[in-house]
Amino acid sequence: MKTRNFITSLVLALCLIGVSNFMIHPASAQTSQNVINQLTSEINDAKNTANGAAQSYSRVAQSFQDVKDTTDKLYMISMTSIGIGIAGVVIAVIAITRNKQQN
């Protein structure tokens, strides 16, 4: 019996909730619509801000990648230059040593 009364009460409550949406005062409905519109606007602004942040992050990430690529290239050029310089010193030492031995 308690279960039947509970189910009946629940069905009546759900029916009242469903019908109450149609009985809302027009001013209250307009206020609700204004709140929904404001929330929609704020959500769209948040989406736009998030998209802008994502694009900024992408540009920053690309800039860091460009700097890394440039640094890698400069490292290779400097290592090559140091190697050429060391080879030049070795060749000069060998040439000077041979010259002294021949004289």
Short mmCIF file of N, CA and C in Angstrom, two decimals:
data_model
loop_
_atom_site.label_atom_id
_atom_site.label_comp_id
_atom_site.label_asym_id
_atom_site.label_seq_id
_atom_site.Cartn_x
_atom_site.Cartn_y
_atom_site.Cartn_z
N MET A 1 0.82 -1.19 0.00
CA MET A 1 0.00 0.00 0.00
C MET A 1 0.86 1.25 0.00
N LYS A 2 1.95 1.24 0.81
CA LYS A 2 2.84 2.39 0.87
C LYS A 2 3.50 2.62 -0.48
N THR A 3 3.88 1.55 -1.14
CA THR A 3 4.52 1.68 -2.44
C THR A 3 3.58 2.28 -3.46
N ARG A 4 2.30 1.85 -3.45
CA ARG A 4 1.31 2.38 -4.38
C ARG A 4 1.10 3.87 -4.14
N ASN A 5 1.01 4.30 -2.88
CA ASN A 5 0.85 5.72 -2.57
C ASN A 5 2.07 6.53 -3.00
N PHE A 6 3.26 5.94 -2.79
CA PHE A 6 4.48 6.63 -3.20
C PHE A 6 4.54 6.81 -4.71
N ILE A 7 4.21 5.76 -5.46
CA ILE A 7 4.23 5.82 -6.92
C ILE A 7 3.19 6.81 -7.41
N THR A 8 2.01 6.81 -6.80
CA THR A 8 0.96 7.76 -7.18
C THR A 8 1.42 9.19 -6.92
N SER A 9 2.03 9.42 -5.78
CA SER A 9 2.53 10.76 -5.46
C SER A 9 3.62 11.18 -6.42
N LEU A 10 4.49 10.26 -6.76
CA LEU A 10 5.57 10.55 -7.69
C LEU A 10 5.03 10.90 -9.06
N VAL A 11 4.06 10.15 -9.55
CA VAL A 11 3.47 10.43 -10.86
C VAL A 11 2.78 11.79 -10.85
N LEU A 12 2.06 12.11 -9.78
CA LEU A 12 1.40 13.42 -9.68
C LEU A 12 2.43 14.54 -9.64
N ALA A 13 3.50 14.35 -8.91
CA ALA A 13 4.54 15.38 -8.83
C ALA A 13 5.17 15.62 -10.19
N LEU A 14 5.46 14.53 -10.90
CA LEU A 14 6.05 14.67 -12.24
C LEU A 14 5.09 15.36 -13.21
N CYS A 15 3.81 15.04 -13.10
CA CYS A 15 2.81 15.71 -13.95
C CYS A 15 2.74 17.20 -13.64
N LEU A 16 2.78 17.55 -12.35
CA LEU A 16 2.76 18.96 -11.98
C LEU A 16 4.00 19.70 -12.47
N ILE A 17 5.14 19.05 -12.39
CA ILE A 17 6.37 19.67 -12.90
C ILE A 17 6.26 19.89 -14.39
N GLY A 18 5.74 18.91 -15.12
CA GLY A 18 5.60 19.05 -16.56
C GLY A 18 4.61 20.13 -16.94
N VAL A 19 3.51 20.23 -16.21
CA VAL A 19 2.47 21.22 -16.52
C VAL A 19 2.89 22.61 -16.04
N SER A 20 3.68 22.68 -14.98
CA SER A 20 4.05 23.98 -14.41
C SER A 20 4.86 24.82 -15.39
N ASN A 21 5.57 24.18 -16.31
CA ASN A 21 6.33 24.95 -17.30
C ASN A 21 5.40 25.79 -18.18
N PHE A 22 4.19 25.32 -18.38
CA PHE A 22 3.25 26.06 -19.21
C PHE A 22 2.50 27.11 -18.42
N MET A 23 2.58 27.06 -17.09
CA MET A 23 1.85 27.98 -16.25
C MET A 23 2.73 29.12 -15.72
N ILE A 24 3.96 29.21 -16.18
CA ILE A 24 4.88 30.23 -15.68
C ILE A 24 4.40 31.60 -16.14
N HIS A 25 4.50 32.55 -15.28
CA HIS A 25 4.13 33.93 -15.58
C HIS A 25 5.03 34.46 -16.70
N PRO A 26 4.50 35.24 -17.66
CA PRO A 26 5.30 35.73 -18.78
C PRO A 26 6.55 36.51 -18.35
N ALA A 27 6.45 37.29 -17.27
CA ALA A 27 7.62 38.05 -16.82
C ALA A 27 8.70 37.10 -16.34
N SER A 28 8.29 36.05 -15.64
CA SER A 28 9.25 35.06 -15.17
C SER A 28 9.88 34.32 -16.35
N ALA A 29 9.06 34.02 -17.35
CA ALA A 29 9.57 33.35 -18.55
C ALA A 29 10.57 34.24 -19.27
N GLN A 30 10.28 35.56 -19.35
CA GLN A 30 11.18 36.50 -20.01
C GLN A 30 12.50 36.59 -19.25
N THR A 31 12.42 36.62 -17.91
CA THR A 31 13.63 36.66 -17.09
C THR A 31 14.46 35.41 -17.32
N SER A 32 13.80 34.27 -17.36
CA SER A 32 14.51 33.01 -17.62
C SER A 32 15.18 33.06 -18.98
N GLN A 33 14.47 33.58 -19.97
CA GLN A 33 15.03 33.67 -21.32
C GLN A 33 16.24 34.62 -21.33
N ASN A 34 16.14 35.72 -20.59
CA ASN A 34 17.26 36.66 -20.52
C ASN A 34 18.48 36.00 -19.88
N VAL A 35 18.26 35.24 -18.82
CA VAL A 35 19.36 34.54 -18.15
C VAL A 35 19.98 33.52 -19.11
N ILE A 36 19.14 32.79 -19.82
CA ILE A 36 19.64 31.80 -20.78
C ILE A 36 20.44 32.49 -21.88
N ASN A 37 19.94 33.61 -22.38
CA ASN A 37 20.66 34.35 -23.43
C ASN A 37 22.01 34.86 -22.91
N GLN A 38 22.01 35.38 -21.68
CA GLN A 38 23.26 35.87 -21.10
C GLN A 38 24.26 34.74 -20.91
N LEU A 39 23.78 33.60 -20.42
CA LEU A 39 24.67 32.46 -20.24
C LEU A 39 25.21 31.97 -21.59
N THR A 40 24.34 31.95 -22.60
CA THR A 40 24.76 31.53 -23.93
C THR A 40 25.84 32.46 -24.45
N SER A 41 25.64 33.76 -24.25
CA SER A 41 26.62 34.75 -24.69
C SER A 41 27.95 34.55 -23.96
N GLU A 42 27.88 34.34 -22.65
CA GLU A 42 29.11 34.14 -21.89
C GLU A 42 29.82 32.86 -22.28
N ILE A 43 29.06 31.82 -22.58
CA ILE A 43 29.67 30.56 -23.03
C ILE A 43 30.36 30.77 -24.37
N ASN A 44 29.71 31.49 -25.28
CA ASN A 44 30.32 31.76 -26.58
C ASN A 44 31.59 32.60 -26.42
N ASP A 45 31.55 33.59 -25.52
CA ASP A 45 32.75 34.40 -25.26
C ASP A 45 33.87 33.53 -24.71
N ALA A 46 33.52 32.62 -23.81
CA ALA A 46 34.53 31.71 -23.24
C ALA A 46 35.12 30.81 -24.32
N LYS A 47 34.27 30.33 -25.23
CA LYS A 47 34.76 29.50 -26.34
C LYS A 47 35.72 30.29 -27.21
N ASN A 48 35.35 31.55 -27.52
CA ASN A 48 36.21 32.38 -28.36
C ASN A 48 37.54 32.65 -27.67
N THR A 49 37.49 32.91 -26.37
CA THR A 49 38.71 33.15 -25.61
C THR A 49 39.58 31.89 -25.60
N ALA A 50 38.96 30.74 -25.41
CA ALA A 50 39.71 29.48 -25.41
C ALA A 50 40.33 29.22 -26.78
N ASN A 51 39.59 29.50 -27.84
CA ASN A 51 40.14 29.32 -29.18
C ASN A 51 41.32 30.27 -29.42
N GLY A 52 41.18 31.52 -28.96
CA GLY A 52 42.28 32.47 -29.10
C GLY A 52 43.51 32.01 -28.32
N ALA A 53 43.29 31.49 -27.13
CA ALA A 53 44.41 31.00 -26.32
C ALA A 53 45.08 29.80 -27.01
N ALA A 54 44.28 28.94 -27.58
CA ALA A 54 44.83 27.77 -28.28
C ALA A 54 45.66 28.21 -29.49
N GLN A 55 45.19 29.22 -30.21
CA GLN A 55 45.94 29.72 -31.36
C GLN A 55 47.23 30.39 -30.91
N SER A 56 47.16 31.14 -29.81
CA SER A 56 48.37 31.78 -29.27
C SER A 56 49.38 30.71 -28.84
N TYR A 57 48.89 29.68 -28.18
CA TYR A 57 49.77 28.58 -27.76
C TYR A 57 50.44 27.94 -28.97
N SER A 58 49.65 27.75 -30.02
CA SER A 58 50.19 27.14 -31.24
C SER A 58 51.28 28.01 -31.84
N ARG A 59 51.06 29.34 -31.86
CA ARG A 59 52.08 30.25 -32.40
C ARG A 59 53.33 30.24 -31.53
N VAL A 60 53.16 30.22 -30.22
CA VAL A 60 54.32 30.18 -29.32
C VAL A 60 55.08 28.88 -29.50
N ALA A 61 54.36 27.78 -29.60
CA ALA A 61 55.01 26.48 -29.80
C ALA A 61 55.80 26.47 -31.11
N GLN A 62 55.22 27.07 -32.15
CA GLN A 62 55.92 27.14 -33.44
C GLN A 62 57.16 28.02 -33.33
N SER A 63 57.05 29.12 -32.58
CA SER A 63 58.21 30.00 -32.39
C SER A 63 59.33 29.27 -31.66
N PHE A 64 58.97 28.52 -30.61
CA PHE A 64 59.99 27.74 -29.90
C PHE A 64 60.62 26.70 -30.81
N GLN A 65 59.83 26.09 -31.65
CA GLN A 65 60.38 25.10 -32.59
C GLN A 65 61.33 25.77 -33.57
N ASP A 66 60.97 26.96 -34.05
CA ASP A 66 61.86 27.70 -34.95
C ASP A 66 63.17 28.05 -34.27
N VAL A 67 63.10 28.50 -33.00
CA VAL A 67 64.31 28.82 -32.26
C VAL A 67 65.16 27.57 -32.07
N LYS A 68 64.53 26.44 -31.75
CA LYS A 68 65.26 25.19 -31.58
C LYS A 68 65.95 24.79 -32.88
N ASP A 69 65.23 24.89 -34.00
CA ASP A 69 65.83 24.54 -35.29
C ASP A 69 67.03 25.44 -35.60
N THR A 70 66.88 26.74 -35.34
CA THR A 70 67.97 27.68 -35.60
C THR A 70 69.16 27.38 -34.69
N THR A 71 68.88 27.08 -33.42
CA THR A 71 69.95 26.74 -32.48
C THR A 71 70.67 25.47 -32.92
N ASP A 72 69.91 24.49 -33.37
CA ASP A 72 70.53 23.25 -33.85
C ASP A 72 71.44 23.52 -35.05
N LYS A 73 70.98 24.35 -35.97
CA LYS A 73 71.79 24.68 -37.16
C LYS A 73 73.06 25.42 -36.75
N LEU A 74 72.92 26.40 -35.84
CA LEU A 74 74.09 27.15 -35.40
C LEU A 74 75.07 26.25 -34.66
N TYR A 75 74.58 25.31 -33.89
CA TYR A 75 75.44 24.35 -33.20
C TYR A 75 76.25 23.54 -34.21
N MET A 76 75.57 23.05 -35.23
CA MET A 76 76.27 22.25 -36.26
C MET A 76 77.31 23.10 -36.99
N ILE A 77 76.96 24.34 -37.31
CA ILE A 77 77.91 25.22 -38.00
C ILE A 77 79.11 25.51 -37.10
N SER A 78 78.86 25.77 -35.81
CA SER A 78 79.97 26.07 -34.90
C SER A 78 80.85 24.85 -34.70
N MET A 79 80.27 23.67 -34.58
CA MET A 79 81.08 22.46 -34.43
C MET A 79 81.92 22.21 -35.68
N THR A 80 81.33 22.45 -36.84
CA THR A 80 82.08 22.30 -38.09
C THR A 80 83.22 23.31 -38.14
N SER A 81 82.93 24.54 -37.75
CA SER A 81 83.98 25.58 -37.75
C SER A 81 85.09 25.25 -36.78
N ILE A 82 84.74 24.77 -35.60
CA ILE A 82 85.76 24.38 -34.62
C ILE A 82 86.60 23.22 -35.18
N GLY A 83 85.94 22.27 -35.81
CA GLY A 83 86.67 21.14 -36.42
C GLY A 83 87.61 21.60 -37.51
N ILE A 84 87.16 22.52 -38.36
CA ILE A 84 88.02 23.06 -39.42
C ILE A 84 89.19 23.83 -38.81
N GLY A 85 88.88 24.60 -37.74
CA GLY A 85 89.95 25.35 -37.07
C GLY A 85 91.00 24.42 -36.47
N ILE A 86 90.57 23.38 -35.80
CA ILE A 86 91.51 22.41 -35.21
C ILE A 86 92.31 21.73 -36.31
N ALA A 87 91.66 21.37 -37.40
CA ALA A 87 92.37 20.74 -38.52
C ALA A 87 93.41 21.70 -39.09
N GLY A 88 93.05 22.98 -39.18
CA GLY A 88 94.01 23.98 -39.69
C GLY A 88 95.22 24.11 -38.77
N VAL A 89 94.99 24.10 -37.46
CA VAL A 89 96.11 24.18 -36.51
C VAL A 89 96.99 22.95 -36.64
N VAL A 90 96.37 21.77 -36.73
CA VAL A 90 97.15 20.53 -36.88
C VAL A 90 97.97 20.57 -38.15
N ILE A 91 97.36 21.00 -39.23
CA ILE A 91 98.09 21.07 -40.52
C ILE A 91 99.24 22.07 -40.40
N ALA A 92 99.00 23.22 -39.76
CA ALA A 92 100.06 24.22 -39.60
C ALA A 92 101.20 23.67 -38.75
N VAL A 93 100.88 22.97 -37.66
CA VAL A 93 101.92 22.39 -36.80
C VAL A 93 102.73 21.38 -37.58
N ILE A 94 102.05 20.55 -38.35
CA ILE A 94 102.77 19.54 -39.16
C ILE A 94 103.65 20.22 -40.18
N ALA A 95 103.13 21.27 -40.83
CA ALA A 95 103.92 21.96 -41.85
C ALA A 95 105.13 22.65 -41.22
N ILE A 96 104.95 23.27 -40.07
CA ILE A 96 106.08 23.96 -39.41
C ILE A 96 107.09 22.94 -38.94
N THR A 97 106.64 21.81 -38.42
CA THR A 97 107.56 20.77 -37.94
C THR A 97 108.38 20.20 -39.10
N ARG A 98 107.77 19.96 -40.22
CA ARG A 98 108.49 19.43 -41.38
C ARG A 98 109.51 20.45 -41.89
N ASN A 99 109.09 21.73 -41.87
CA ASN A 99 109.99 22.77 -42.33
C ASN A 99 111.24 22.84 -41.46
N LYS A 100 111.09 22.72 -40.15
CA LYS A 100 112.24 22.78 -39.24
C LYS A 100 113.12 21.55 -39.38
N GLN A 101 112.51 20.40 -39.66
CA GLN A 101 113.29 19.18 -39.80
C GLN A 101 114.09 19.20 -41.10
N GLN A 102 113.58 19.80 -42.13
CA GLN A 102 114.27 19.84 -43.40
C GLN A 102 115.40 20.87 -43.39
N ASN A 103 115.32 21.86 -42.59
CA ASN A 103 116.37 22.89 -42.55
C ASN A 103 117.46 22.47 -41.69
#
